[in-house]
């Protein structure tokens, strides 16, 4: 079975793939100090607690935090006796092209989302990922990654607002009852929610105009369901887009080995 690991700036997700579906998924905070032994104790305890019996034979890793990769490699080697596939490394082949400026390093998460988006929806896509940053990945007709946009993430913006303005409280993001807030919390929620709706809508409109064609907008990431409440903002929502992409890349590397 395959252990797929998606390490983001805030959280790391571990999923077990049996070849047809994910049989278990767990999430933990991303901490570069965590050792391979700690990962294994955490993972094996959860597997035992939930009664998950899985003979893990392969591991694939996507990580936006380079310092974490070493210990995840050791985890794969020491406890699962396998050399992991690491997205973004020269020996990890992708089923799509990457067409960006020479010397530009593209985040592994963006490559994985591109692969997954093309596999599920075809080409001419804008993949919007609501993570620590809000990213827009542009997928060409043939599935190639051709660039995108990076904006501050929703929670990052809230945290910055709270830290920079002593009188403003930290609030949880939600869709406000009305655009005009009648108290401080509702004012902040309205500004963040409708501000990001406007950001997503305008950036996608500008990308489509620049490309001169209609493109489907696919949403993923933790806060995507919140913004999906807005009519016509997205054409589709896929909560496990990154994990699906990891399985596609894994299969591609196995088939072309």
CSV table of C-alpha atoms in Angstrom, one decimal:
chain,number,residue,atom,x,y,z
A,1,UNK,CA,0.0,0.0,0.0
A,2,UNK,CA,1.0,3.6,-0.5
A,3,UNK,CA,1.6,6.2,2.2
A,4,UNK,CA,1.0,9.6,0.7
A,5,UNK,CA,2.4,12.6,2.7
A,6,UNK,CA,1.5,16.2,2.0
A,7,UNK,CA,3.5,18.5,4.1
A,8,UNK,CA,2.3,22.1,4.1
A,9,UNK,CA,3.5,25.2,5.9
A,10,UNK,CA,0.9,24.7,8.6
A,11,UNK,CA,-0.3,21.1,8.5
A,12,UNK,CA,1.0,17.7,7.3
A,13,UNK,CA,-1.5,15.1,6.0
A,14,UNK,CA,-0.8,11.4,5.9
A,15,UNK,CA,-3.1,9.2,3.8
A,16,UNK,CA,-3.0,5.4,3.1
A,17,UNK,CA,-4.0,4.4,-0.5
A,18,UNK,CA,-4.9,0.8,-1.2
A,19,UNK,CA,-4.8,1.2,-4.9
A,20,UNK,CA,-8.4,2.2,-5.4
A,21,UNK,CA,-9.2,4.5,-2.5
A,22,UNK,CA,-7.8,6.2,0.6
A,23,UNK,CA,-8.6,4.0,3.6
A,24,UNK,CA,-7.4,6.4,6.3
A,25,UNK,CA,-6.2,10.0,6.6
A,26,UNK,CA,-4.7,11.8,9.5
A,27,UNK,CA,-3.5,15.4,10.0
A,28,UNK,CA,-0.8,16.9,12.3
A,29,UNK,CA,0.9,20.2,12.7
A,30,UNK,CA,4.0,20.8,10.6
A,31,UNK,CA,7.1,20.9,12.8
A,32,UNK,CA,10.5,20.5,11.3
A,33,UNK,CA,12.0,19.3,14.6
A,34,UNK,CA,9.8,16.2,14.7
A,35,UNK,CA,11.9,13.1,14.2
A,36,UNK,CA,11.2,10.0,12.1
A,37,UNK,CA,10.7,8.0,15.3
A,38,UNK,CA,8.1,10.5,16.5
A,39,UNK,CA,6.3,10.3,13.2
A,40,UNK,CA,6.2,6.5,13.3
A,41,UNK,CA,4.9,6.4,16.9
A,42,UNK,CA,2.2,8.9,16.1
A,43,UNK,CA,1.2,7.1,12.9
A,44,UNK,CA,1.3,3.6,14.2
A,45,UNK,CA,-0.7,4.5,17.3
A,46,UNK,CA,-3.4,6.1,15.2
A,47,UNK,CA,-3.5,3.1,12.9
A,48,UNK,CA,-3.8,0.7,15.8
A,49,UNK,CA,-6.4,2.9,17.5
A,50,UNK,CA,-8.6,3.0,14.4
A,51,UNK,CA,-8.0,-0.7,13.5
A,52,UNK,CA,-6.3,0.2,10.2
A,53,UNK,CA,-4.3,-2.8,8.9
A,54,UNK,CA,-2.0,-1.7,6.1
A,55,UNK,CA,1.2,-3.1,4.7
A,56,UNK,CA,2.9,0.1,3.6
A,57,UNK,CA,5.3,-0.7,0.8
A,58,UNK,CA,5.7,2.7,-0.9
A,59,UNK,CA,5.9,6.3,0.2
A,60,UNK,CA,5.4,9.5,-1.8
A,61,UNK,CA,6.1,13.0,-0.3
A,62,UNK,CA,5.2,16.5,-1.3
A,63,UNK,CA,6.6,19.1,1.0
A,64,UNK,CA,6.7,22.9,1.0
A,65,UNK,CA,9.0,22.8,4.0
A,66,UNK,CA,12.4,21.5,2.9
A,67,UNK,CA,13.7,20.9,6.5
A,68,UNK,CA,10.9,18.3,7.1
A,69,UNK,CA,11.8,16.2,4.1
A,70,UNK,CA,14.9,14.5,5.7
A,71,UNK,CA,13.0,13.0,8.6
A,72,UNK,CA,10.2,11.9,6.3
A,73,UNK,CA,12.8,10.1,4.2
A,74,UNK,CA,14.2,8.5,7.2
A,75,UNK,CA,10.7,7.4,8.2
A,76,UNK,CA,10.2,5.7,4.9
A,77,UNK,CA,13.6,4.0,4.9
A,78,UNK,CA,13.7,2.9,8.6
A,79,UNK,CA,10.1,1.8,9.2
A,80,UNK,CA,8.8,0.9,5.7
A,81,UNK,CA,12.0,-0.2,4.1
A,82,UNK,CA,11.4,1.9,1.0
A,83,UNK,CA,13.0,4.8,-0.8
A,84,UNK,CA,10.3,7.5,-1.1
A,85,UNK,CA,9.3,9.4,-4.2
A,86,UNK,CA,9.8,13.1,-3.4
A,87,UNK,CA,7.9,15.5,-5.7
A,88,UNK,CA,10.2,18.2,-7.0
A,89,UNK,CA,13.3,16.1,-6.9
A,90,UNK,CA,15.1,15.3,-10.2
A,91,UNK,CA,14.2,11.6,-10.0
A,92,UNK,CA,10.5,12.2,-9.6
A,93,UNK,CA,8.9,12.4,-13.0
A,94,UNK,CA,5.7,14.3,-13.7
A,95,UNK,CA,3.0,13.4,-16.3
A,96,UNK,CA,2.8,17.1,-17.3
A,97,UNK,CA,5.3,19.8,-18.4
A,98,UNK,CA,6.4,22.8,-16.3
A,99,UNK,CA,6.7,25.9,-18.4
A,100,UNK,CA,8.1,28.7,-16.3
A,101,UNK,CA,11.2,31.0,-16.3
A,102,UNK,CA,14.4,29.1,-16.3
A,103,UNK,CA,15.7,28.6,-12.8
A,104,UNK,CA,12.4,29.1,-11.2
A,105,UNK,CA,11.6,26.6,-8.4
A,106,UNK,CA,7.8,25.7,-8.4
A,107,UNK,CA,6.4,24.6,-5.1
A,108,UNK,CA,5.7,20.8,-5.0
A,109,UNK,CA,2.1,21.4,-3.8
A,110,UNK,CA,1.4,23.5,-6.9
A,111,UNK,CA,2.8,20.8,-9.2
A,112,UNK,CA,0.7,18.1,-7.5
A,113,UNK,CA,-2.4,20.2,-7.7
A,114,UNK,CA,-1.8,20.8,-11.4
A,115,UNK,CA,-1.4,17.0,-12.0
A,116,UNK,CA,-4.5,16.3,-10.1
A,117,UNK,CA,-6.6,19.0,-11.7
A,118,UNK,CA,-5.7,17.9,-15.2
A,119,UNK,CA,-6.3,14.2,-14.4
A,120,UNK,CA,-9.8,15.0,-13.0
A,121,UNK,CA,-11.0,17.9,-15.1
A,122,UNK,CA,-8.7,18.2,-18.1
A,123,UNK,CA,-6.9,21.3,-19.3
A,124,UNK,CA,-7.6,25.1,-19.2
A,125,UNK,CA,-8.0,25.3,-15.4
A,126,UNK,CA,-7.3,27.7,-12.6
A,127,UNK,CA,-6.7,25.8,-9.4
A,128,UNK,CA,-7.3,27.9,-6.3
A,129,UNK,CA,-5.8,26.5,-3.1
A,130,UNK,CA,-6.8,28.1,0.2
A,131,UNK,CA,-3.8,27.2,2.3
A,132,UNK,CA,-1.3,29.2,4.3
A,133,UNK,CA,-1.1,31.2,1.1
A,134,UNK,CA,-3.9,31.5,-1.4
A,135,UNK,CA,-2.5,30.2,-4.6
A,136,UNK,CA,-3.8,30.3,-8.2
A,137,UNK,CA,-2.2,27.7,-10.5
A,138,UNK,CA,-2.8,27.9,-14.2
A,139,UNK,CA,-3.1,24.7,-16.1
A,140,UNK,CA,-2.7,24.8,-19.9
A,141,UNK,CA,-4.8,22.9,-22.4
A,142,UNK,CA,-2.4,19.9,-22.4
A,143,UNK,CA,-2.1,19.9,-18.6
A,144,UNK,CA,1.2,21.8,-18.3
A,145,UNK,CA,1.8,24.1,-15.4
A,146,UNK,CA,2.4,27.6,-16.9
A,147,UNK,CA,2.5,29.8,-13.8
A,148,UNK,CA,0.1,31.4,-11.4
A,149,UNK,CA,-0.5,33.9,-8.6
A,150,UNK,CA,0.4,33.9,-4.9
A,151,UNK,CA,-1.6,36.0,-2.4
A,152,UNK,CA,-1.6,36.0,1.4
A,153,UNK,CA,-3.7,33.2,3.0
A,154,UNK,CA,-7.0,34.0,4.8
A,155,UNK,CA,-5.8,33.1,8.2
A,156,UNK,CA,-2.5,34.8,7.6
A,157,UNK,CA,-4.3,38.0,6.8
A,158,UNK,CA,-6.4,37.7,9.9
A,159,UNK,CA,-3.4,37.1,12.1
A,160,UNK,CA,-1.5,40.1,10.5
A,161,UNK,CA,-4.5,42.4,11.1
A,162,UNK,CA,-4.8,41.3,14.8
A,163,UNK,CA,-1.0,41.7,15.4
A,164,UNK,CA,-0.7,45.1,13.7
A,165,UNK,CA,-3.8,46.7,15.3
A,166,UNK,CA,-3.9,46.3,19.0
A,167,UNK,CA,-7.6,47.2,19.3
A,168,UNK,CA,-8.8,44.6,16.8
A,169,UNK,CA,-9.6,41.1,18.2
A,170,UNK,CA,-8.7,37.8,16.5
A,171,UNK,CA,-11.8,36.4,15.0
A,172,UNK,CA,-12.8,33.2,13.2
A,173,UNK,CA,-13.6,33.6,9.6
A,174,UNK,CA,-17.2,32.9,8.5
A,175,UNK,CA,-19.7,34.2,6.0
A,176,UNK,CA,-21.3,37.3,7.5
A,177,UNK,CA,-25.0,37.8,7.7
A,178,UNK,CA,-24.6,41.2,5.9
A,179,UNK,CA,-21.9,43.1,4.2
A,180,UNK,CA,-22.2,46.1,6.5
A,181,UNK,CA,-21.0,45.0,9.9
A,182,UNK,CA,-22.6,46.4,13.0
A,183,UNK,CA,-19.9,45.4,15.4
A,184,UNK,CA,-16.1,45.0,15.3
A,185,UNK,CA,-16.2,41.2,14.8
A,186,UNK,CA,-18.7,41.3,12.0
A,187,UNK,CA,-16.9,44.2,10.3
A,188,UNK,CA,-13.7,42.1,10.2
A,189,UNK,CA,-15.5,39.0,9.0
A,190,UNK,CA,-17.1,40.9,6.2
A,191,UNK,CA,-13.9,42.5,5.2
A,192,UNK,CA,-12.0,39.2,5.0
A,193,UNK,CA,-14.8,37.1,3.5
A,194,UNK,CA,-16.0,39.6,0.8
A,195,UNK,CA,-12.4,40.8,0.3
A,196,UNK,CA,-11.3,37.3,-0.6
A,197,UNK,CA,-14.3,36.7,-2.8
A,198,UNK,CA,-13.4,39.8,-4.7
A,199,UNK,CA,-9.7,38.8,-4.8
A,200,UNK,CA,-10.5,35.4,-6.2
A,201,UNK,CA,-13.1,36.6,-8.7
A,202,UNK,CA,-10.9,39.4,-10.1
A,203,UNK,CA,-7.7,37.4,-10.3
A,204,UNK,CA,-9.5,34.6,-12.1
A,205,UNK,CA,-11.1,37.1,-14.5
A,206,UNK,CA,-7.8,38.7,-15.2
A,207,UNK,CA,-6.2,35.3,-15.9
A,208,UNK,CA,-9.0,34.4,-18.3
A,209,UNK,CA,-8.7,37.7,-20.1
A,210,UNK,CA,-4.9,37.3,-20.4
A,211,UNK,CA,-5.3,33.8,-21.8
A,212,UNK,CA,-8.2,34.9,-24.0
A,213,UNK,CA,-10.3,31.8,-23.3
A,214,UNK,CA,-12.8,30.4,-20.8
A,215,UNK,CA,-11.3,28.4,-18.0
A,216,UNK,CA,-12.8,26.3,-15.3
A,217,UNK,CA,-12.0,27.3,-11.7
A,218,UNK,CA,-11.3,24.5,-9.3
A,219,UNK,CA,-11.1,25.1,-5.5
A,220,UNK,CA,-9.3,23.1,-2.9
A,221,UNK,CA,-7.8,23.7,0.6
A,222,UNK,CA,-9.3,24.0,4.1
A,223,UNK,CA,-11.3,27.2,3.6
A,224,UNK,CA,-12.6,26.4,0.1
A,225,UNK,CA,-16.0,25.1,1.4
A,226,UNK,CA,-16.6,28.5,3.1
A,227,UNK,CA,-16.0,30.4,-0.1
A,228,UNK,CA,-18.0,27.9,-2.1
A,229,UNK,CA,-21.1,29.3,-0.5
A,230,UNK,CA,-20.7,32.2,-3.0
A,231,UNK,CA,-22.6,31.5,-6.2
A,232,UNK,CA,-20.5,31.1,-9.3
A,233,UNK,CA,-17.2,31.6,-7.7
A,234,UNK,CA,-15.9,28.1,-8.5
A,235,UNK,CA,-16.9,25.5,-11.1
A,236,UNK,CA,-15.9,22.6,-8.8
A,237,UNK,CA,-14.6,21.9,-5.3
A,238,UNK,CA,-12.2,19.0,-4.6
A,239,UNK,CA,-11.2,18.5,-1.0
A,240,UNK,CA,-8.6,15.8,-1.6
A,241,UNK,CA,-7.1,17.3,-4.8
A,242,UNK,CA,-3.5,17.2,-3.5
A,243,UNK,CA,-3.7,13.6,-2.3
A,244,UNK,CA,-5.3,12.5,-5.6
A,245,UNK,CA,-2.4,14.2,-7.4
A,246,UNK,CA,0.1,12.2,-5.3
A,247,UNK,CA,-1.4,8.9,-6.4
A,248,UNK,CA,-1.3,10.0,-10.0
A,249,UNK,CA,2.4,10.9,-9.8
A,250,UNK,CA,3.1,7.7,-7.9
A,251,UNK,CA,1.5,5.6,-10.6
A,252,UNK,CA,3.2,7.5,-13.3
A,253,UNK,CA,6.6,6.9,-11.8
A,254,UNK,CA,5.9,3.2,-11.2
A,255,UNK,CA,4.7,2.8,-14.8
A,256,UNK,CA,7.7,4.5,-16.3
A,257,UNK,CA,10.3,3.1,-14.0
